[in-house]
Amino acid sequence: MTVPAEREPVSDPVRAPWEASMRLALTEAGRAALSADVPVGALVLDADGRVLATGHNERELTGDPTAHAEVLAIRRAAEGRPGWRLTGCTLVVTLEPCTMCAGAITQSRLDRVVYGARDEKAGAAGSLWDVVRDRRLNHRPEVIAGVLENECAAALTAFFRNR
Protein backbone atom coordinates (compact mmCIF):
# COMPACT_ATOMS: atom_id res chain seq x y z
CA MET A 1 0.00 0.00 0.00
CA THR A 2 1.37 3.39 -0.95
CA VAL A 3 0.95 6.45 1.22
CA PRO A 4 -0.10 9.58 -0.67
CA ALA A 5 2.54 12.26 -0.68
CA GLU A 6 1.84 15.43 1.27
CA ARG A 7 0.81 18.25 -0.99
CA GLU A 8 2.53 21.58 -0.95
CA PRO A 9 0.14 24.39 -0.05
CA VAL A 10 -1.10 25.99 -3.23
CA SER A 11 -0.12 29.63 -3.44
CA ASP A 12 -3.00 31.98 -4.13
CA PRO A 13 -1.95 33.91 -7.25
CA VAL A 14 -4.20 36.86 -6.35
CA ARG A 15 -3.20 37.31 -2.71
CA ALA A 16 0.38 35.99 -2.62
CA PRO A 17 1.97 38.98 -4.41
CA TRP A 18 0.67 41.26 -1.62
CA GLU A 19 1.89 39.28 1.38
CA ALA A 20 5.21 41.10 1.82
CA SER A 21 3.44 44.46 1.75
CA MET A 22 0.84 43.23 4.22
CA ARG A 23 3.62 42.18 6.58
CA LEU A 24 4.87 45.78 6.48
CA ALA A 25 1.34 46.96 7.24
CA LEU A 26 1.19 44.54 10.19
CA THR A 27 4.42 46.04 11.52
CA GLU A 28 2.84 49.47 11.19
CA ALA A 29 -0.26 48.18 13.04
CA GLY A 30 1.99 47.23 15.96
CA ARG A 31 2.96 50.88 16.29
CA ALA A 32 -0.68 51.82 16.84
CA ALA A 33 -1.01 49.43 19.75
CA LEU A 34 1.88 51.18 21.53
CA SER A 35 -0.35 54.23 22.01
CA ALA A 36 -3.46 52.19 22.94
CA ASP A 37 -4.90 52.65 19.45
CA VAL A 38 -6.60 49.79 17.62
CA PRO A 39 -3.76 48.03 15.76
CA VAL A 40 -4.49 48.88 12.16
CA GLY A 41 -1.65 49.66 9.78
CA ALA A 42 -1.66 50.89 6.21
CA LEU A 43 0.71 51.81 3.43
CA VAL A 44 0.43 53.34 0.00
CA LEU A 45 2.49 51.80 -2.78
CA ASP A 46 3.30 53.45 -6.10
CA ALA A 47 2.78 51.65 -9.40
CA ASP A 48 6.20 49.98 -9.04
CA GLY A 49 5.42 48.69 -5.55
CA ARG A 50 7.58 51.19 -3.66
CA VAL A 51 6.23 52.46 -0.35
CA LEU A 52 5.18 56.09 -0.68
CA ALA A 53 3.74 56.47 2.81
CA THR A 54 2.65 54.57 5.89
CA GLY A 55 0.11 55.14 8.61
CA HIS A 56 -1.34 53.51 11.67
CA ASN A 57 -4.33 54.40 13.79
CA GLU A 58 -3.64 57.51 15.87
CA ARG A 59 -7.09 58.38 17.19
CA GLU A 60 -6.18 57.86 20.84
CA LEU A 61 -2.75 59.41 20.39
CA THR A 62 -3.99 62.60 18.71
CA GLY A 63 -7.62 62.83 19.80
CA ASP A 64 -8.56 63.04 16.12
CA PRO A 65 -11.50 60.81 15.18
CA THR A 66 -10.38 60.85 11.52
CA ALA A 67 -6.87 59.60 12.31
CA HIS A 68 -7.44 56.15 10.82
CA ALA A 69 -4.44 54.35 9.34
CA GLU A 70 -5.81 54.61 5.80
CA VAL A 71 -6.54 58.34 5.95
CA LEU A 72 -3.11 59.12 7.38
CA ALA A 73 -1.31 57.00 4.77
CA ILE A 74 -3.34 58.59 1.95
CA ARG A 75 -2.61 62.13 3.22
CA ARG A 76 1.10 61.42 3.51
CA ALA A 77 1.28 59.81 0.06
CA ALA A 78 -0.45 62.80 -1.54
CA GLU A 79 2.02 65.21 0.10
CA GLY A 80 4.86 63.89 -2.03
CA ARG A 81 3.04 64.06 -5.36
CA PRO A 82 2.41 66.90 -7.80
CA GLY A 83 -1.38 66.60 -7.37
CA TRP A 84 -3.90 65.02 -5.04
CA ARG A 85 -4.73 62.05 -7.25
CA LEU A 86 -3.11 58.75 -6.28
CA THR A 87 -3.74 57.15 -9.64
CA GLY A 88 -1.59 54.07 -10.14
CA CYS A 89 -1.23 53.55 -6.39
CA THR A 90 -2.35 50.77 -4.07
CA LEU A 91 -3.47 51.03 -0.45
CA VAL A 92 -2.56 48.00 1.68
CA VAL A 93 -4.33 47.88 5.05
CA THR A 94 -4.65 45.25 7.76
CA LEU A 95 -8.41 45.76 8.31
CA GLU A 96 -11.20 46.29 5.81
CA PRO A 97 -11.79 50.05 5.46
CA CYS A 98 -14.78 51.72 7.13
CA THR A 99 -17.12 54.08 5.26
CA MET A 100 -14.97 57.14 5.99
CA CYS A 101 -11.85 55.44 4.69
CA ALA A 102 -13.69 53.94 1.72
CA GLY A 103 -14.73 57.47 0.79
CA ALA A 104 -11.13 58.68 1.07
CA ILE A 105 -9.99 55.76 -1.11
CA THR A 106 -12.43 56.59 -3.89
CA GLN A 107 -11.87 60.33 -3.65
CA SER A 108 -8.08 59.96 -3.84
CA ARG A 109 -8.44 57.82 -7.00
CA LEU A 110 -6.40 54.91 -5.70
CA ASP A 111 -6.32 52.08 -8.25
CA ARG A 112 -6.50 49.29 -5.71
CA VAL A 113 -7.16 48.48 -2.07
CA VAL A 114 -5.72 45.34 -0.52
CA TYR A 115 -6.89 44.40 2.95
CA GLY A 116 -6.36 41.62 5.46
CA ALA A 117 -9.13 41.05 8.00
CA ARG A 118 -12.80 41.53 7.20
CA ASP A 119 -14.78 43.93 9.37
CA GLU A 120 -18.28 42.50 9.65
CA LYS A 121 -19.41 45.40 11.88
CA ALA A 122 -18.14 48.39 9.89
CA GLY A 123 -16.48 47.18 6.68
CA ALA A 124 -17.19 49.20 3.55
CA ALA A 125 -15.26 47.19 0.98
CA GLY A 126 -17.51 44.17 0.76
CA SER A 127 -18.57 43.07 4.26
CA LEU A 128 -21.27 45.38 5.58
CA TRP A 129 -21.24 47.85 2.68
CA ASP A 130 -19.34 48.02 -0.60
CA VAL A 131 -18.72 51.74 -0.99
CA VAL A 132 -15.51 51.34 -2.98
CA ARG A 133 -17.24 49.35 -5.71
CA ASP A 134 -20.56 51.19 -5.78
CA ARG A 135 -21.50 51.43 -9.46
CA ARG A 136 -22.98 54.90 -8.92
CA LEU A 137 -19.53 56.34 -8.22
CA ASN A 138 -17.22 57.50 -10.97
CA HIS A 139 -14.19 55.72 -9.51
CA ARG A 140 -14.15 52.12 -8.33
CA PRO A 141 -10.80 50.68 -7.27
CA GLU A 142 -9.99 47.00 -7.49
CA VAL A 143 -10.38 45.22 -4.15
CA ILE A 144 -8.25 42.29 -3.03
CA ALA A 145 -9.48 40.92 0.28
CA GLY A 146 -8.12 38.40 2.76
CA VAL A 147 -4.36 38.86 2.37
CA LEU A 148 -2.81 37.32 5.50
CA GLU A 149 -6.32 37.46 6.94
CA ASN A 150 -5.59 35.20 9.91
CA GLU A 151 -2.53 37.18 11.01
CA CYS A 152 -4.36 40.49 10.65
CA ALA A 153 -7.38 39.23 12.58
CA ALA A 154 -5.17 37.74 15.30
CA ALA A 155 -3.55 41.13 15.99
CA LEU A 156 -6.96 42.71 16.45
CA THR A 157 -8.31 39.86 18.56
CA ALA A 158 -5.29 39.99 20.88
CA PHE A 159 -5.66 43.76 21.28
CA PHE A 160 -9.33 43.59 22.22
CA ARG A 161 -8.83 40.57 24.48
CA ASN A 162 -6.28 42.55 26.51
CA ARG A 163 -8.46 45.66 26.87
Coordinates of N, CA, C and O in Angstrom, one line a residue:
M1 N 0.8 -1.2 0.0 CA 0.0 0.0 0.0 C 0.9 1.2 0.0 O 1.8 1.3 0.8
T2 N 0.6 2.2 -0.9 CA 1.4 3.4 -0.9 C 0.7 4.5 -0.2 O -0.6 4.6 -0.1
V3 N 1.5 5.3 0.5 CA 1.0 6.5 1.2 C 1.0 7.7 0.3 O 2.0 7.9 -0.3
P4 N -0.1 8.4 0.2 CA -0.1 9.6 -0.7 C 0.9 10.6 -0.1 O 1.0 10.8 1.1
A5 N 1.6 11.2 -1.1 CA 2.5 12.3 -0.7 C 1.8 13.5 -0.2 O 0.7 13.8 -0.6
E6 N 2.4 14.2 0.8 CA 1.8 15.4 1.3 C 1.9 16.5 0.2 O 2.9 16.6 -0.5
R7 N 0.8 17.2 0.0 CA 0.8 18.3 -1.0 C 1.4 19.6 -0.4 O 1.1 19.9 0.7
E8 N 2.1 20.2 -1.3 CA 2.5 21.6 -1.0 C 1.3 22.5 -0.9 O 0.4 22.3 -1.8
P9 N 1.3 23.5 0.0 CA 0.1 24.4 -0.1 C 0.2 25.2 -1.4 O 1.2 25.6 -1.8
V10 N -1.0 25.3 -2.0 CA -1.1 26.0 -3.2 C -1.1 27.5 -2.9 O -1.9 28.0 -2.1
S11 N -0.2 28.2 -3.6 CA -0.1 29.6 -3.4 C -1.3 30.3 -4.2 O -1.6 29.9 -5.3
D12 N -1.9 31.2 -3.5 CA -3.0 32.0 -4.1 C -2.4 33.1 -5.0 O -1.8 34.0 -4.5
P13 N -2.6 33.0 -6.3 CA -2.0 33.9 -7.3 C -2.5 35.3 -7.1 O -1.8 36.3 -7.6
V14 N -3.6 35.5 -6.5 CA -4.2 36.9 -6.4 C -3.7 37.5 -5.1 O -3.3 38.7 -5.1
R15 N -3.6 36.8 -4.0 CA -3.2 37.3 -2.7 C -1.7 37.2 -2.5 O -1.1 38.1 -1.8
A16 N -1.0 36.2 -2.9 CA 0.4 36.0 -2.6 C 1.3 37.2 -3.0 O 2.2 37.5 -2.2
P17 N 1.1 37.9 -4.1 CA 2.0 39.0 -4.4 C 1.9 40.1 -3.4 O 2.8 41.0 -3.4
W18 N 0.9 40.2 -2.6 CA 0.7 41.3 -1.6 C 1.1 40.9 -0.2 O 1.1 41.8 0.7
E19 N 1.6 39.7 0.0 CA 1.9 39.3 1.4 C 3.0 40.1 2.0 O 3.0 40.4 3.2
A20 N 4.1 40.3 1.3 CA 5.2 41.1 1.8 C 4.8 42.5 2.2 O 5.1 43.0 3.3
S21 N 4.0 43.1 1.4 CA 3.4 44.5 1.7 C 2.5 44.4 3.0 O 2.6 45.3 3.8
M22 N 1.7 43.4 3.1 CA 0.8 43.2 4.2 C 1.6 43.0 5.5 O 1.3 43.5 6.6
R23 N 2.8 42.3 5.4 CA 3.6 42.2 6.6 C 4.1 43.5 7.0 O 4.2 43.8 8.3
L24 N 4.5 44.4 6.1 CA 4.9 45.8 6.5 C 3.7 46.5 7.2 O 3.9 47.3 8.1
A25 N 2.5 46.3 6.6 CA 1.3 47.0 7.2 C 1.1 46.4 8.6 O 0.7 47.2 9.6
L26 N 1.3 45.1 8.9 CA 1.2 44.5 10.2 C 2.2 45.1 11.2 O 1.9 45.4 12.3
T27 N 3.4 45.4 10.7 CA 4.4 46.0 11.5 C 3.9 47.4 11.9 O 4.1 47.9 13.1
E28 N 3.4 48.1 10.9 CA 2.8 49.5 11.2 C 1.7 49.4 12.2 O 1.6 50.2 13.1
A29 N 0.9 48.4 12.1 CA -0.3 48.2 13.0 C 0.3 48.0 14.5 O -0.4 48.5 15.4
G30 N 1.4 47.4 14.6 CA 2.0 47.2 16.0 C 2.3 48.6 16.6 O 2.3 48.7 17.8
R31 N 2.7 49.5 15.8 CA 3.0 50.9 16.3 C 1.7 51.5 16.9 O 1.8 52.3 17.8
A32 N 0.6 51.3 16.3 CA -0.7 51.8 16.8 C -0.9 51.3 18.2 O -1.4 52.1 19.1
A33 N -0.7 50.0 18.5 CA -1.0 49.4 19.8 C -0.2 50.0 20.9 O -0.6 50.1 22.0
L34 N 1.0 50.6 20.5 CA 1.9 51.2 21.5 C 1.2 52.4 22.2 O 1.6 52.8 23.3
S35 N 0.3 53.1 21.5 CA -0.3 54.2 22.0 C -1.8 53.9 22.3 O -2.6 54.8 22.4
A36 N -2.1 52.7 22.6 CA -3.5 52.2 22.9 C -4.5 52.4 21.8 O -5.7 52.4 22.1
D37 N -4.0 52.6 20.6 CA -4.9 52.6 19.4 C -5.1 51.3 18.9 O -4.3 50.4 19.0
V38 N -6.3 51.1 18.3 CA -6.6 49.8 17.6 C -5.5 49.5 16.6 O -5.2 50.4 15.8
P39 N -4.9 48.3 16.6 CA -3.8 48.0 15.8 C -4.1 47.8 14.3 O -4.3 46.7 13.8
V40 N -4.3 48.9 13.6 CA -4.5 48.9 12.2 C -3.3 49.6 11.5 O -3.0 50.7 11.9
G41 N -2.7 49.0 10.5 CA -1.7 49.7 9.8 C -2.0 49.7 8.3 O -2.7 48.8 7.8
A42 N -1.4 50.7 7.6 CA -1.7 50.9 6.2 C -0.4 51.4 5.5 O 0.4 52.1 6.2
L43 N -0.3 51.2 4.2 CA 0.7 51.8 3.4 C 0.2 52.0 2.0 O -0.7 51.3 1.6
V44 N 0.8 53.0 1.4 CA 0.4 53.3 0.0 C 1.6 53.0 -0.8 O 2.8 53.5 -0.5
L45 N 1.4 52.2 -1.9 CA 2.5 51.8 -2.8 C 2.3 52.5 -4.1 O 1.2 52.7 -4.6
D46 N 3.4 52.9 -4.8 CA 3.3 53.4 -6.1 C 3.1 52.3 -7.1 O 3.1 51.1 -6.7
A47 N 3.0 52.6 -8.4 CA 2.8 51.7 -9.4 C 3.9 50.6 -9.5 O 3.6 49.5 -10.0
D48 N 5.1 50.9 -9.0 CA 6.2 50.0 -9.0 C 6.3 49.2 -7.7 O 7.3 48.4 -7.6
G49 N 5.4 49.4 -6.8 CA 5.4 48.7 -5.6 C 6.3 49.3 -4.5 O 6.5 48.7 -3.4
R50 N 6.8 50.5 -4.7 CA 7.6 51.2 -3.7 C 6.6 51.9 -2.7 O 5.6 52.4 -3.0
V51 N 7.0 51.8 -1.4 CA 6.2 52.5 -0.3 C 6.4 54.0 -0.4 O 7.4 54.5 -0.3
L52 N 5.2 54.6 -0.7 CA 5.2 56.1 -0.7 C 4.9 56.7 0.7 O 5.5 57.7 1.1
A53 N 4.1 56.0 1.5 CA 3.7 56.5 2.8 C 3.2 55.3 3.7 O 2.7 54.3 3.1
T54 N 3.2 55.5 5.0 CA 2.7 54.6 5.9 C 1.8 55.3 6.9 O 1.8 56.5 7.0
G55 N 0.9 54.6 7.6 CA 0.1 55.1 8.6 C -0.4 54.0 9.5 O -0.5 52.9 9.1
H56 N -0.7 54.4 10.7 CA -1.3 53.5 11.7 C -2.4 54.3 12.4 O -2.3 55.6 12.5
N57 N -3.3 53.7 13.0 CA -4.3 54.4 13.8 C -3.7 55.3 14.8 O -2.8 54.9 15.6
E58 N -4.2 56.5 14.9 CA -3.6 57.5 15.9 C -4.8 58.3 16.5 O -4.6 59.4 17.0
R59 N -6.0 57.7 16.6 CA -7.1 58.4 17.2 C -6.9 58.7 18.7 O -7.1 59.8 19.1
E60 N -6.4 57.7 19.4 CA -6.2 57.9 20.8 C -5.0 58.8 21.1 O -5.0 59.7 21.9
L61 N -4.0 58.6 20.3 CA -2.8 59.4 20.4 C -3.0 60.9 20.1 O -2.5 61.7 20.9
T62 N -3.8 61.2 19.1 CA -4.0 62.6 18.7 C -5.3 63.2 19.1 O -5.5 64.4 19.0
G63 N -6.3 62.3 19.5 CA -7.6 62.8 19.8 C -8.4 63.2 18.5 O -9.4 63.9 18.6
D64 N -7.9 62.7 17.4 CA -8.6 63.0 16.1 C -9.4 61.8 15.7 O -8.8 60.8 15.3
P65 N -10.7 62.0 15.6 CA -11.5 60.8 15.2 C -11.3 60.4 13.7 O -11.7 59.3 13.4
T66 N -10.7 61.2 12.9 CA -10.4 60.9 11.5 C -9.0 60.3 11.3 O -8.6 59.9 10.2
A67 N -8.3 60.1 12.4 CA -6.9 59.6 12.3 C -6.8 58.1 12.2 O -6.1 57.4 12.9
H68 N -7.5 57.6 11.2 CA -7.4 56.2 10.8 C -6.2 55.9 10.0 O -5.7 56.8 9.3
A69 N -5.7 54.7 10.1 CA -4.4 54.4 9.3 C -4.5 54.7 7.9 O -3.6 55.3 7.3
E70 N -5.6 54.4 7.2 CA -5.8 54.6 5.8 C -5.8 56.1 5.5 O -5.1 56.5 4.5
V71 N -6.5 56.9 6.2 CA -6.5 58.3 6.0 C -5.2 58.9 6.1 O -4.7 59.8 5.3
L72 N -4.5 58.6 7.2 CA -3.1 59.1 7.4 C -2.1 58.7 6.3 O -1.4 59.5 5.8
A73 N -2.2 57.5 5.9 CA -1.3 57.0 4.8 C -1.6 57.7 3.5 O -0.7 58.1 2.7
I74 N -2.9 57.9 3.2 CA -3.3 58.6 2.0 C -2.9 60.0 2.0 O -2.3 60.6 1.0
R75 N -3.1 60.7 3.1 CA -2.6 62.1 3.2 C -1.1 62.2 3.0 O -0.6 63.1 2.3
R76 N -0.4 61.4 3.6 CA 1.1 61.4 3.5 C 1.6 61.1 2.1 O 2.5 61.7 1.6
A77 N 0.9 60.2 1.4 CA 1.3 59.8 0.1 C 1.0 61.0 -0.9 O 1.8 61.3 -1.8
A78 N -0.1 61.7 -0.7 CA -0.4 62.8 -1.5 C 0.5 64.0 -1.4 O 0.7 64.7 -2.3
E79 N 1.1 64.1 -0.2 CA 2.0 65.2 0.1 C 3.2 65.2 -0.8 O 3.8 66.2 -1.2
G80 N 3.7 64.0 -1.2 CA 4.9 63.9 -2.0 C 4.6 63.8 -3.5 O 5.5 63.5 -4.3
R81 N 3.4 64.2 -3.9 CA 3.0 64.1 -5.4 C 2.7 65.4 -5.9 O 2.3 66.3 -5.1
P82 N 2.7 65.6 -7.2 CA 2.4 66.9 -7.8 C 0.9 67.3 -7.7 O 0.6 68.4 -7.7
G83 N 0.0 66.3 -7.5 CA -1.4 66.6 -7.4 C -2.0 65.7 -6.3 O -1.3 64.9 -5.7
W84 N -3.3 65.8 -6.1 CA -3.9 65.0 -5.0 C -4.3 63.6 -5.5 O -4.6 62.8 -4.6
R85 N -4.3 63.4 -6.8 CA -4.7 62.0 -7.3 C -3.6 61.0 -7.0 O -2.5 61.2 -7.4
L86 N -4.1 59.9 -6.5 CA -3.1 58.8 -6.3 C -3.3 57.7 -7.3 O -3.2 56.5 -7.0
T87 N -3.6 58.1 -8.5 CA -3.7 57.2 -9.6 C -2.5 56.3 -9.8 O -1.4 56.8 -9.7
G88 N -2.7 55.0 -10.0 CA -1.6 54.1 -10.1 C -1.1 53.5 -8.8 O -0.3 52.6 -8.8
C89 N -1.7 54.0 -7.7 CA -1.2 53.6 -6.4 C -2.2 52.5 -5.8 O -3.3 52.4 -6.2
T90 N -1.6 51.8 -4.8 CA -2.4 50.8 -4.1 C -2.3 51.1 -2.6 O -1.2 51.4 -2.1
L91 N -3.4 50.9 -1.9 CA -3.5 51.0 -0.5 C -3.5 49.6 0.1 O -4.3 48.8 -0.3
V92 N -2.6 49.3 1.0 CA -2.6 48.0 1.7 C -2.9 48.3 3.1 O -2.2 49.1 3.8
V93 N -3.9 47.6 3.7 CA -4.3 47.9 5.1 C -4.7 46.6 5.7 O -5.3 45.7 5.1
T94 N -4.4 46.5 7.0 CA -4.7 45.2 7.8 C -6.1 44.9 8.1 O -6.5 43.8 8.3
L95 N -7.0 45.9 8.0 CA -8.4 45.8 8.3 C -9.2 46.4 7.2 O -8.9 47.5 6.7
E96 N -10.3 45.8 6.8 CA -11.2 46.3 5.8 C -11.6 47.7 6.1 O -12.0 48.0 7.3
P97 N -11.5 48.6 5.2 CA -11.8 50.0 5.5 C -13.2 50.3 5.9 O -14.2 49.6 5.4
C98 N -13.4 51.3 6.7 CA -14.8 51.7 7.1 C -15.3 52.7 6.1 O -14.7 52.9 5.1
T99 N -16.5 53.2 6.3 CA -17.1 54.1 5.3 C -16.3 55.3 5.1 O -16.2 55.8 3.9
M100 N -15.8 55.9 6.1 CA -15.0 57.1 6.0 C -13.7 56.9 5.1 O -13.4 57.6 4.2
C101 N -13.1 55.8 5.4 CA -11.8 55.4 4.7 C -12.2 55.0 3.3 O -11.4 55.3 2.3
A102 N -13.3 54.3 3.1 CA -13.7 53.9 1.7 C -13.9 55.2 0.9 O -13.6 55.2 -0.3
G103 N -14.5 56.2 1.5 CA -14.7 57.5 0.8 C -13.4 58.1 0.4 O -13.2 58.6 -0.7
A104 N -12.5 58.1 1.3 CA -11.1 58.7 1.1 C -10.4 57.9 0.0 O -9.7 58.5 -0.9
I105 N -10.6 56.6 -0.1 CA -10.0 55.8 -1.1 C -10.5 56.1 -2.5 O -9.8 56.3 -3.4
T106 N -11.9 56.3 -2.6 CA -12.4 56.6 -3.9 C -12.1 58.0 -4.3 O -11.8 58.3 -5.4
Q107 N -12.1 58.9 -3.3 CA -11.9 60.3 -3.6 C -10.4 60.6 -4.0 O -10.1 61.5 -4.8
S108 N -9.5 59.8 -3.5 CA -8.1 60.0 -3.8 C -7.7 59.3 -5.1 O -6.6 59.4 -5.6
R109 N -8.6 58.5 -5.7 CA -8.4 57.8 -7.0 C -7.4 56.7 -7.0 O -6.7 56.4 -7.9
L110 N -7.3 56.1 -5.8 CA -6.4 54.9 -5.7 C -6.9 53.8 -6.7 O -8.1 53.7 -6.9
D111 N -6.0 53.1 -7.3 CA -6.3 52.1 -8.2 C -6.8 50.8 -7.6 O -7.6 50.1 -8.1
R112 N -6.3 50.6 -6.3 CA -6.5 49.3 -5.7 C -6.4 49.4 -4.2 O -5.7 50.2 -3.7
V113 N -7.2 48.6 -3.5 CA -7.2 48.5 -2.1 C -7.0 47.0 -1.8 O -7.7 46.2 -2.3
V114 N -6.0 46.7 -0.9 CA -5.7 45.3 -0.5 C -5.9 45.3 1.0 O -5.3 46.1 1.7
Y115 N -6.7 44.4 1.5 CA -6.9 44.4 2.9 C -6.8 43.0 3.5 O -7.0 42.0 2.8
G116 N -6.5 42.9 4.8 CA -6.4 41.6 5.5 C -7.7 41.1 6.1 O -8.4 40.3 5.4
A117 N -8.0 41.6 7.3 CA -9.1 41.0 8.0 C -10.4 41.8 7.6 O -10.4 43.0 7.3
R118 N -11.5 41.0 7.5 CA -12.8 41.5 7.2 C -13.3 42.2 8.5 O -13.0 41.8 9.6
D119 N -14.1 43.2 8.3 CA -14.8 43.9 9.4 C -16.3 43.8 9.2 O -16.9 44.6 8.5
E120 N -16.8 42.8 9.8 CA -18.3 42.5 9.6 C -19.2 43.6 10.3 O -20.3 43.7 9.9
K121 N -18.6 44.4 11.2 CA -19.4 45.4 11.9 C -19.4 46.8 11.2 O -20.3 47.6 11.4
A122 N -18.3 47.1 10.5 CA -18.1 48.4 9.9 C -17.5 48.4 8.5 O -17.1 49.5 8.0
G123 N -17.2 47.3 7.9 CA -16.5 47.2 6.7 C -17.3 47.8 5.5 O -18.4 47.5 5.4
A124 N -16.6 48.5 4.7 CA -17.2 49.2 3.5 C -16.5 48.9 2.2 O -16.5 49.6 1.3
A125 N -15.9 47.7 2.2 CA -15.3 47.2 1.0 C -15.7 45.8 0.7 O -14.9 44.9 0.2
G126 N -17.0 45.5 1.1 CA -17.5 44.2 0.8 C -18.2 43.5 1.9 O -19.1 42.6 1.6
S127 N -17.9 43.8 3.1 CA -18.6 43.1 4.3 C -20.0 43.6 4.6 O -20.9 43.0 4.3
L128 N -20.0 44.8 5.2 CA -21.3 45.4 5.6 C -21.8 46.2 4.4 O -23.0 46.2 4.1
W129 N -20.9 47.0 3.9 CA -21.2 47.9 2.7 C -20.2 47.6 1.6 O -19.2 46.9 1.9
D130 N -20.4 48.1 0.4 CA -19.3 48.0 -0.6 C -19.2 49.4 -1.3 O -19.5 49.5 -2.5
V131 N -18.8 50.4 -0.5 CA -18.7 51.7 -1.0 C -17.7 51.8 -2.1 O -18.0 52.5 -3.1
V132 N -16.6 51.2 -2.0 CA -15.5 51.3 -3.0 C -15.9 50.8 -4.3 O -15.3 51.2 -5.3
R133 N -16.8 49.9 -4.4 CA -17.2 49.3 -5.7 C -18.7 49.7 -6.1 O -19.3 49.1 -7.0
D134 N -19.2 50.8 -5.5 CA -20.6 51.2 -5.8 C -20.6 51.7 -7.2 O -19.9 52.6 -7.6
R135 N -21.4 51.1 -8.0 CA -21.5 51.4 -9.5 C -22.0 52.9 -9.7 O -21.8 53.4 -10.8
R136 N -22.5 53.5 -8.7 CA -23.0 54.9 -8.9 C -21.8 55.9 -8.8 O -22.0 57.0 -9.2
L137 N -20.7 55.5 -8.3 CA -19.5 56.3 -8.2 C -18.7 56.3 -9.5 O -18.7 55.3 -10.2
N138 N -18.0 57.4 -9.7 CA -17.2 57.5 -11.0 C -15.9 56.8 -10.9 O -15.2 56.7 -11.9
H139 N -15.5 56.4 -9.7 CA -14.2 55.7 -9.5 C -14.4 54.5 -8.6 O -15.0 54.6 -7.5
R140 N -14.0 53.4 -9.1 CA -14.1 52.1 -8.3 C -12.8 51.3 -8.4 O -12.5 50.7 -9.3
P141 N -12.1 51.4 -7.3 CA -10.8 50.7 -7.3 C -11.0 49.2 -7.2 O -12.0 48.7 -6.7
E142 N -10.0 48.5 -7.6 CA -10.0 47.0 -7.5 C -9.9 46.7 -6.0 O -9.2 47.4 -5.3
V143 N -10.5 45.6 -5.5 CA -10.4 45.2 -4.1 C -9.8 43.8 -4.1 O -10.3 42.9 -4.8
I144 N -8.8 43.6 -3.3 CA -8.2 42.3 -3.0 C -8.4 42.1 -1.5 O -7.7 42.8 -0.7
A145 N -9.2 41.1 -1.1 CA -9.5 40.9 0.3 C -8.8 39.7 0.8 O -8.5 38.7 0.0
G146 N -8.6 39.6 2.1 CA -8.1 38.4 2.8 C -6.6 38.1 2.7 O -6.2 37.0 2.9
V147 N -5.8 39.1 2.4 CA -4.4 38.9 2.4 C -3.9 38.8 3.8 O -4.1 39.7 4.6
L148 N -3.3 37.6 4.1 CA -2.8 37.3 5.5 C -3.9 37.6 6.5 O -3.7 38.1 7.6
E149 N -5.1 37.2 6.1 CA -6.3 37.5 6.9 C -6.2 37.0 8.4 O -6.5 37.7 9.3
N150 N -5.7 35.8 8.6 CA -5.6 35.2 9.9 C -4.6 36.0 10.8 O -4.9 36.3 12.0
E151 N -3.5 36.4 10.2 CA -2.5 37.2 11.0 C -3.1 38.6 11.4 O -2.9 39.0 12.5
C152 N -3.8 39.2 10.4 CA -4.4 40.5 10.6 C -5.5 40.4 11.7 O -5.5 41.2 12.6
A153 N -6.3 39.4 11.6 CA -7.4 39.2 12.6 C -6.8 38.9 14.0 O -7.3 39.4 15.0
A154 N -5.8 38.1 14.0 CA -5.2 37.7 15.3 C -4.6 39.0 16.1 O -4.8 39.1 17.3
A155 N -4.1 39.9 15.3 CA -3.5 41.1 16.0 C -4.7 41.9 16.6 O -4.6 42.4 17.7
L156 N -5.8 42.0 15.9 CA -7.0 42.7 16.4 C -7.6 42.0 17.6 O -7.9 42.6 18.7
T157 N -7.7 40.7 17.5 CA -8.3 39.9 18.6 C -7.5 40.0 19.8 O -8.0 40.2 20.9
A158 N -6.2 39.9 19.7 CA -5.3 40.0 20.9 C -5.4 41.4 21.5 O -5.5 41.5 22.8
F159 N -5.5 42.4 20.7 CA -5.7 43.8 21.3 C -6.9 43.9 22.1 O -6.9 44.4 23.2
F160 N -8.1 43.4 21.5 CA -9.3 43.6 22.2 C -9.5 42.6 23.4 O -10.1 43.0 24.4
R161 N -8.8 41.5 23.4 CA -8.8 40.6 24.5 C -8.1 41.2 25.7 O -8.5 41.0 26.8
N162 N -7.1 41.9 25.4 CA -6.3 42.6 26.5 C -6.8 43.9 27.0 O -6.3 44.4 28.0
R163 N -7.9 44.4 26.4 CA -8.5 45.7 26.9 C -9.4 45.5 28.0 O -10.1 44.7 28.2

